[in-house]
Coordinates of C-alpha atoms in Angstrom, one line a residue:
M1007 CA 0.1 -3.3 0.5
T1008 CA -0.9 -1.3 1.8
D1009 CA -0.6 -0.6 0.7
G1010 CA 0.4 2.4 2.2
E1011 CA 2.5 11.3 -0.7
E1012 CA 7.6 18.4 -1.7
R1013 CA 7.0 22.1 -2.4
P1014 CA 8.4 23.8 -5.2
R1015 CA 11.7 23.1 -6.2
R1016 CA 12.7 22.4 -9.6
H1017 CA 15.0 19.4 -10.5
C1018 CA 16.3 18.2 -13.7
L1019 CA 14.6 15.0 -15.1
G1020 CA 16.0 11.8 -14.0
R1021 CA 17.0 12.8 -10.6
R1022 CA 15.7 11.9 -7.4
P1023 CA 17.1 14.4 -4.6
T1024 CA 17.2 13.7 -0.9
V1025 CA 15.3 16.3 1.6
S1026 CA 16.4 19.4 1.9
S1027 CA 18.0 20.7 5.1
T1028 CA 15.1 23.2 5.0
G1029 CA 12.5 21.1 5.3
Q1030 CA 11.1 21.6 1.7
L1031 CA 9.1 18.6 0.2
R1032 CA 10.9 15.7 -1.6
H1033 CA 10.4 15.2 -5.4
T1034 CA 10.6 12.1 -7.2
A1035 CA 12.8 11.5 -10.3
L1036 CA 9.4 12.0 -12.1
D1037 CA 8.6 15.3 -10.7
A1038 CA 9.3 17.6 -13.8
L1039 CA 7.3 15.0 -15.9
H1040 CA 4.1 15.1 -13.8
R1041 CA 4.2 18.8 -14.0
S1042 CA 4.7 18.9 -17.8
L1043 CA 1.3 16.7 -17.9
G1044 CA -0.4 19.3 -15.6
A1045 CA -0.7 17.1 -12.8
T1046 CA -2.1 18.7 -9.4
M1047 CA 0.5 18.1 -6.8
T1048 CA 0.1 17.4 -3.1
D1049 CA 2.0 17.0 -0.1
F1050 CA 1.9 13.3 0.7
A1051 CA 4.0 12.2 3.9
G1052 CA 6.8 14.7 3.1
W1053 CA 6.6 14.3 -0.8
D1054 CA 5.3 16.3 -3.7
M1055 CA 3.2 13.8 -5.2
P1056 CA 0.7 13.9 -8.1
L1057 CA -2.8 13.8 -6.9
R1058 CA -4.8 13.6 -10.3
Y1059 CA -3.7 14.8 -13.8
G1060 CA -7.4 15.5 -15.1
S1061 CA -10.7 13.5 -13.7
E1062 CA -10.1 11.4 -11.0
R1063 CA -13.3 9.3 -12.0
D1064 CA -11.5 8.8 -15.4
E1065 CA -8.3 7.8 -13.8
H1066 CA -10.1 5.4 -11.7
T1067 CA -12.2 3.9 -14.6
A1068 CA -9.1 3.5 -16.7
V1069 CA -7.4 1.3 -14.3
R1070 CA -10.5 -0.9 -13.8
T1071 CA -11.0 -1.2 -17.6
R1072 CA -7.7 -0.9 -19.4
A1073 CA -4.6 0.4 -17.6
G1074 CA -3.2 3.2 -15.3
L1075 CA 0.6 4.3 -14.8
F1076 CA 1.3 5.5 -11.2
D1077 CA 4.6 6.9 -9.8
L1078 CA 5.2 5.5 -6.4
S1079 CA 8.5 6.6 -5.8
H1080 CA 7.9 8.0 -2.5
M1081 CA 7.4 4.2 -1.0
G1082 CA 10.6 3.5 1.3
E1083 CA 12.8 0.7 0.3
I1084 CA 14.9 -0.7 2.9
T1085 CA 17.5 -3.6 1.9
V1086 CA 18.6 -6.4 4.7
T1087 CA 21.2 -8.4 3.6
G1088 CA 23.8 -10.8 5.6
P1089 CA 24.0 -14.6 6.6
Q1090 CA 21.2 -13.7 9.5
A1091 CA 19.1 -11.5 7.2
A1092 CA 16.2 -14.0 7.5
A1093 CA 16.5 -14.6 11.2
L1094 CA 16.6 -10.8 12.0
L1095 CA 13.5 -10.2 9.9
D1096 CA 11.7 -13.2 11.6
Y1097 CA 12.7 -11.7 14.9
A1098 CA 11.7 -8.1 13.7
L1099 CA 8.4 -8.8 12.0
V1100 CA 5.4 -10.8 12.8
G1101 CA 5.5 -13.1 9.5
N1102 CA 7.6 -16.3 8.8
I1103 CA 10.0 -14.5 6.5
G1104 CA 12.6 -17.1 6.3
G1105 CA 10.1 -19.4 4.6
V1106 CA 9.9 -16.9 1.6
K1107 CA 11.4 -18.6 -1.3
P1108 CA 13.8 -16.3 -3.5
G1109 CA 11.9 -14.2 -6.2
R1110 CA 9.0 -14.2 -3.8
A1111 CA 7.3 -11.6 -1.6
R1112 CA 5.3 -11.7 1.5
Y1113 CA 2.6 -9.2 3.1
T1114 CA 3.5 -8.9 6.6
M1115 CA 3.7 -6.1 9.6
I1116 CA 6.2 -4.8 12.1
C1117 CA 4.7 -4.3 15.5
R1118 CA 5.5 -2.6 18.7
A1119 CA 6.5 -4.9 21.6
D1120 CA 2.7 -4.2 23.0
G1121 CA 1.5 -5.4 19.6
G1122 CA 0.6 -2.4 18.0
I1123 CA 1.0 -2.0 14.6
L1124 CA 4.0 0.1 13.4
D1125 CA 3.3 -0.5 9.6
D1126 CA 2.4 -2.9 7.0
L1127 CA 5.0 -4.3 4.6
I1128 CA 5.8 -6.0 1.5
V1129 CA 9.1 -8.1 2.0
Y1130 CA 10.8 -9.3 -1.2
R1131 CA 13.6 -12.1 -1.1
L1132 CA 15.9 -11.2 -4.0
G1133 CA 18.4 -13.9 -3.1
E1134 CA 19.5 -16.2 -0.4
T1135 CA 20.6 -13.9 1.9
E1136 CA 19.1 -10.6 0.6
Y1137 CA 15.5 -9.1 1.4
M1138 CA 14.0 -5.8 0.1
V1139 CA 11.7 -4.4 2.7
V1140 CA 9.1 -1.9 1.3
A1141 CA 7.5 0.2 3.9
N1142 CA 4.9 3.1 3.6
A1143 CA 6.1 6.7 2.8
S1144 CA 4.8 7.9 6.1
N1145 CA 6.4 5.0 8.2
A1146 CA 9.7 4.5 6.4
Q1147 CA 11.9 6.3 8.8
V1148 CA 10.0 4.5 11.7
V1149 CA 10.4 1.1 10.1
L1150 CA 14.2 1.8 9.4
D1151 CA 14.8 2.9 12.8
A1152 CA 13.2 -0.1 14.0
L1153 CA 15.0 -2.7 11.9
T1154 CA 18.2 -1.1 12.7
E1155 CA 17.6 -1.5 16.4
R1156 CA 16.5 -4.8 16.1
A1157 CA 19.6 -6.0 14.1
A1158 CA 21.5 -5.6 17.2
G1159 CA 23.5 -9.1 18.0
F1160 CA 22.4 -10.4 14.1
D1161 CA 25.0 -10.7 11.5
A1162 CA 23.0 -8.6 9.3
E1163 CA 23.3 -5.1 7.7
V1164 CA 20.1 -2.7 7.4
R1165 CA 20.7 -0.4 4.3
D1166 CA 18.4 2.7 3.5
D1167 CA 17.9 2.5 -0.3
R1168 CA 15.0 5.0 -0.6
D1169 CA 17.3 6.9 -2.6
A1170 CA 18.4 4.0 -4.6
Y1171 CA 15.1 3.3 -6.2
A1172 CA 12.3 5.2 -8.1
L1173 CA 8.9 2.6 -8.3
I1174 CA 6.8 3.0 -11.2
A1175 CA 3.2 0.7 -11.1
V1176 CA 1.5 -0.3 -14.2
Q1177 CA -2.0 -1.4 -13.2
G1178 CA -5.3 -2.8 -15.0
P1179 CA -6.4 -5.6 -17.1
E1180 CA -4.2 -4.5 -20.1
S1181 CA -1.2 -4.1 -18.1
P1182 CA 0.2 -7.6 -18.9
G1183 CA 0.0 -6.9 -22.6
I1184 CA 1.7 -3.5 -22.1
L1185 CA 4.4 -4.8 -20.1
A1186 CA 4.9 -7.7 -22.5
S1187 CA 5.6 -5.5 -25.4
L1188 CA 8.7 -4.1 -23.5
T1189 CA 10.2 -7.2 -22.0
D1190 CA 11.3 -10.9 -22.7
A1191 CA 10.8 -11.6 -19.0
D1192 CA 8.5 -14.2 -18.2
L1193 CA 5.5 -12.6 -17.0
D1194 CA 3.0 -15.5 -17.6
G1195 CA 5.2 -17.6 -15.2
L1196 CA 5.3 -14.6 -12.6
K1197 CA 2.8 -15.4 -9.9
Y1198 CA 1.1 -12.8 -7.7
Y1199 CA 3.5 -11.5 -5.0
A1200 CA 6.5 -12.5 -6.9
G1201 CA 9.3 -10.5 -8.3
L1202 CA 12.1 -11.3 -10.9
P1203 CA 14.8 -9.3 -12.5
G1204 CA 14.5 -8.2 -15.9
T1205 CA 14.9 -5.4 -18.4
V1206 CA 11.9 -3.2 -19.4
A1207 CA 12.4 -1.2 -22.8
G1208 CA 16.2 -1.5 -22.1
V1209 CA 16.1 -0.3 -18.5
P1210 CA 17.2 -2.8 -15.4
A1211 CA 14.2 -3.5 -13.3
L1212 CA 13.1 -5.9 -10.5
I1213 CA 9.3 -6.7 -12.2
A1214 CA 7.0 -7.5 -9.3
R1215 CA 3.3 -8.7 -9.5
T1216 CA 2.0 -6.7 -6.6
G1217 CA -0.5 -3.8 -6.4
Y1218 CA -2.8 -1.7 -4.7
T1219 CA -5.8 -1.3 -6.7
G1220 CA -7.6 -4.8 -6.8
E1221 CA -6.6 -5.2 -10.6
D1222 CA -3.8 -7.2 -12.1
G1223 CA -0.7 -5.4 -12.5
F1224 CA 3.0 -4.9 -11.9
E1225 CA 5.5 -2.7 -9.7
L1226 CA 8.9 -2.0 -11.2
F1227 CA 11.6 -0.9 -9.3
V1228 CA 14.5 1.1 -11.3
K1229 CA 17.3 3.0 -10.6
P1230 CA 15.8 7.0 -10.3
E1231 CA 17.9 7.9 -13.6
H1232 CA 16.0 5.4 -15.6
A1233 CA 12.8 6.3 -14.5
V1234 CA 11.7 9.1 -17.0
E1235 CA 13.0 7.1 -19.9
L1236 CA 10.8 4.0 -18.3
W1237 CA 7.8 6.3 -17.8
Q1238 CA 7.6 7.6 -21.6
A1239 CA 8.3 3.9 -22.7
L1240 CA 5.1 2.6 -21.0
T1241 CA 3.3 5.6 -22.0
E1242 CA 4.0 4.9 -25.5
A1243 CA 3.4 1.2 -25.4
G1244 CA 0.0 1.7 -23.6
E1245 CA -1.2 4.4 -25.8
G1246 CA -3.4 1.9 -28.2
A1247 CA -4.5 0.3 -24.9
G1248 CA -6.1 3.4 -23.3
L1249 CA -3.4 3.6 -20.5
V1250 CA -3.3 6.9 -18.5
P1251 CA -1.2 8.5 -16.1
C1252 CA -3.1 8.1 -12.9
G1253 CA -2.5 10.0 -9.0
L1254 CA -3.1 9.3 -5.5
S1255 CA -6.6 10.4 -5.5
C1256 CA -7.8 7.5 -7.8
R1257 CA -5.2 5.1 -6.1
D1258 CA -7.3 5.7 -2.8
T1259 CA -10.5 5.2 -4.3
L1260 CA -9.1 1.8 -5.9
R1261 CA -7.6 0.3 -2.5
L1262 CA -10.8 1.1 -1.0
E1263 CA -13.2 -0.5 -3.3
A1264 CA -10.8 -3.5 -3.3
G1265 CA -11.0 -3.4 0.6
M1266 CA -7.1 -2.9 1.2
P1267 CA -6.1 -1.2 4.2
L1268 CA -4.4 2.2 4.5
Y1269 CA -2.0 2.9 7.2
G1270 CA -3.3 5.6 9.6
H1271 CA -7.0 4.8 8.9
E1272 CA -7.6 0.8 9.1
L1273 CA -4.2 0.7 10.8
T1274 CA -2.5 2.2 13.5
T1275 CA -0.4 1.6 16.7
S1276 CA -3.7 1.5 18.7
L1277 CA -4.4 -1.7 16.9
T1278 CA -2.8 -5.1 16.9
P1279 CA -3.1 -7.3 13.6
F1280 CA -6.0 -9.3 15.8
D1281 CA -8.1 -5.9 16.0
A1282 CA -7.8 -5.1 12.5
G1283 CA -8.9 -8.5 11.5
L1284 CA -5.5 -9.4 10.1
G1285 CA -4.4 -12.0 12.5
R1286 CA -3.4 -14.2 9.7
V1287 CA -0.2 -12.6 9.3
V1288 CA 1.1 -13.4 12.5
K1289 CA 3.0 -16.5 12.5
F1290 CA 3.5 -18.0 16.2
D1291 CA 4.5 -21.3 14.8
K1292 CA 8.0 -19.9 13.4
E1293 CA 11.1 -20.7 15.1
G1294 CA 12.5 -18.2 17.8
D1295 CA 11.0 -15.4 19.5
F1296 CA 10.0 -12.1 17.9
V1297 CA 9.0 -8.4 18.8
G1298 CA 5.7 -8.6 20.3
R1299 CA 5.2 -12.1 20.6
E1300 CA 3.6 -12.2 24.1
A1301 CA 1.3 -9.0 23.5
L1302 CA 0.0 -10.8 20.2
R1303 CA -0.7 -14.0 22.2
E1304 CA -2.9 -11.9 24.4
A1305 CA -4.3 -9.9 21.9
A1306 CA -5.1 -13.5 20.0
A1307 CA -7.0 -14.8 23.1
R1308 CA -8.7 -11.5 23.6
A1309 CA -10.0 -11.5 20.1
E1310 CA -11.4 -15.3 20.6
Q1311 CA -13.1 -14.9 23.9
N1312 CA -14.6 -11.4 23.2
P1313 CA -14.5 -10.4 19.5
P1314 CA -13.3 -7.0 18.7
R1315 CA -14.8 -4.5 16.5
V1316 CA -14.9 -5.9 12.7
L1317 CA -13.7 -4.1 9.6
V1318 CA -16.7 -3.9 7.3
G1319 CA -17.9 -2.3 4.3
L1320 CA -20.5 0.5 4.2
V1321 CA -22.6 1.2 1.2
A1322 CA -24.8 4.3 1.2
E1323 CA -28.3 4.3 0.4
G1324 CA -28.2 7.9 -0.4
R1325 CA -25.5 10.4 -1.8
R1326 CA -23.8 11.8 1.4
V1327 CA -20.5 10.7 1.5
P1328 CA -18.9 9.5 4.9
R1329 CA -15.6 10.5 6.0
A1330 CA -12.8 8.8 8.3
G1331 CA -13.5 9.6 12.1
Y1332 CA -17.4 9.7 11.7
A1333 CA -19.5 7.6 14.0
V1334 CA -21.2 4.6 12.7
V1335 CA -24.7 4.3 14.8
S1336 CA -27.7 2.0 15.3
G1337 CA -30.7 2.7 17.6
G1338 CA -29.2 5.7 18.7
E1339 CA -26.2 4.5 20.1
V1340 CA -22.6 4.6 18.6
I1341 CA -21.4 1.3 17.1
G1342 CA -18.3 2.0 15.5
E1343 CA -16.1 4.6 13.3
V1344 CA -15.4 4.9 9.7
T1345 CA -11.9 4.4 8.9
S1346 CA -12.0 5.5 5.3
G1347 CA -14.7 6.9 2.9
A1348 CA -15.3 8.1 -0.6
P1349 CA -17.5 7.9 -3.5
S1350 CA -17.2 4.8 -5.4
P1351 CA -16.9 5.3 -9.2
T1352 CA -17.4 1.4 -9.8
L1353 CA -20.5 1.1 -7.8
G1354 CA -22.0 4.5 -8.1
K1355 CA -22.5 5.4 -4.7
P1356 CA -20.5 6.3 -1.6
I1357 CA -18.9 3.5 0.4
A1358 CA -16.8 3.5 3.5
M1359 CA -14.9 1.0 5.5
A1360 CA -15.5 1.2 9.2
Y1361 CA -14.7 -0.7 12.3
V1362 CA -18.1 -1.8 14.1
D1363 CA -19.1 -3.9 17.2
A1364 CA -19.2 -7.6 16.2
A1365 CA -23.1 -7.7 16.8
H1366 CA -23.6 -5.4 13.8
A1367 CA -21.0 -7.0 11.5
A1368 CA -23.1 -9.4 9.6
P1369 CA -23.8 -8.5 6.1
G1370 CA -27.5 -7.0 5.9
T1371 CA -27.5 -6.2 9.4
P1372 CA -30.6 -3.7 9.8
G1373 CA -30.6 -0.1 11.0
V1374 CA -27.1 1.2 10.6
G1375 CA -26.2 4.3 9.8
V1376 CA -23.6 6.9 9.8
D1377 CA -23.8 10.3 11.7
I1378 CA -22.9 12.7 9.0
R1379 CA -23.1 16.1 10.6
G1380 CA -25.7 15.6 13.0
S1381 CA -27.8 13.8 10.4
H1382 CA -27.9 9.6 10.5
E1383 CA -27.6 8.7 7.1
P1384 CA -28.6 4.8 6.5
Y1385 CA -25.7 2.5 5.0
E1386 CA -25.9 -1.2 4.4
V1387 CA -23.6 -3.5 5.9
V1388 CA -21.5 -5.7 3.4
A1389 CA -18.6 -8.0 3.0
L1390 CA -15.3 -6.6 2.1
P1391 CA -14.0 -6.4 -0.7
F1392 CA -16.7 -4.0 -2.4
Y1393 CA -15.0 -4.9 -5.8
K1394 CA -13.4 -7.9 -7.1
R1395 CA -11.9 -8.5 -10.2
Q1396 CA -12.8 -11.4 -12.6
K1397 CA -9.9 -14.0 -12.9

């Protein structure tokens, strides 16, 4: 879920504008609030988003040990409704969406006809004939266009609802208690990858138990005009529990520690789900055809006969940080490539995810390093994820 971020134009609190015709960045409904908190803002996928409010390490640690509050309103919500909504999504996506029960969600992907990954998605079944597809900000228009095109011949409507929602996440071990103080929704009965309608601090919301941090937590879909009110209520409710506002920087290190892929890094159009080690999301046994079926069958067969590069974890023996695109080496030969890398606040060492040749993918494989500006720095190959929360 994936997981997987407009320049200065001021807007009143509570309003989420559309992109300007002049190409300026978009702002979420919480833009003025972020600035009042002293956030460092950054251009992410055409949106002006908070990168950090203070210390990235402190924000990261807060989520791991207490709770963090995120603005994720840049994500792309697309509603699919109608008698054949499920049939459309089963055709358009690789997963078995018709098998998702109302109130539940599923991680899936949308692929090209050649099997290349267009995006990874979370799909919520809101009712018998209503679904919400949540796409990464950078791919939202691509996903919308693909779903609209693939809807031809189906009795279903694809609706762009990106301006209909603000999305706020509260993540971390204290998040259930914080949210419980503001709602009478059955949080104890809300399973992972499920959502239910409720009221939080008097605000109507879709309460989803999902996240991109490796911690327990919730994502709250609300109308943009309610975003500031809800953020402030969560801030007040979490004050005694150590909740802090968090930016995209710590969101990235959190997801990296949790071994969660990021589109454009671990997932691209040049990779199929089988190349990415996520072939399990492709459901060949579902009824009917789907876009990419034949190409994906071939990819599955290739992966079985000649294993592709494997996504592994790398932990530094030294202090130098690997970055995306750096070569992974062994015995003077290039055996892979880093897809994401950063210092890990939890481990206290630099870490990375990388695709490496299958022969070098086993944890503990000796002699593996990363070429960092001409110097081959030693790294230990480990199984993903780097961090897994205690249940």
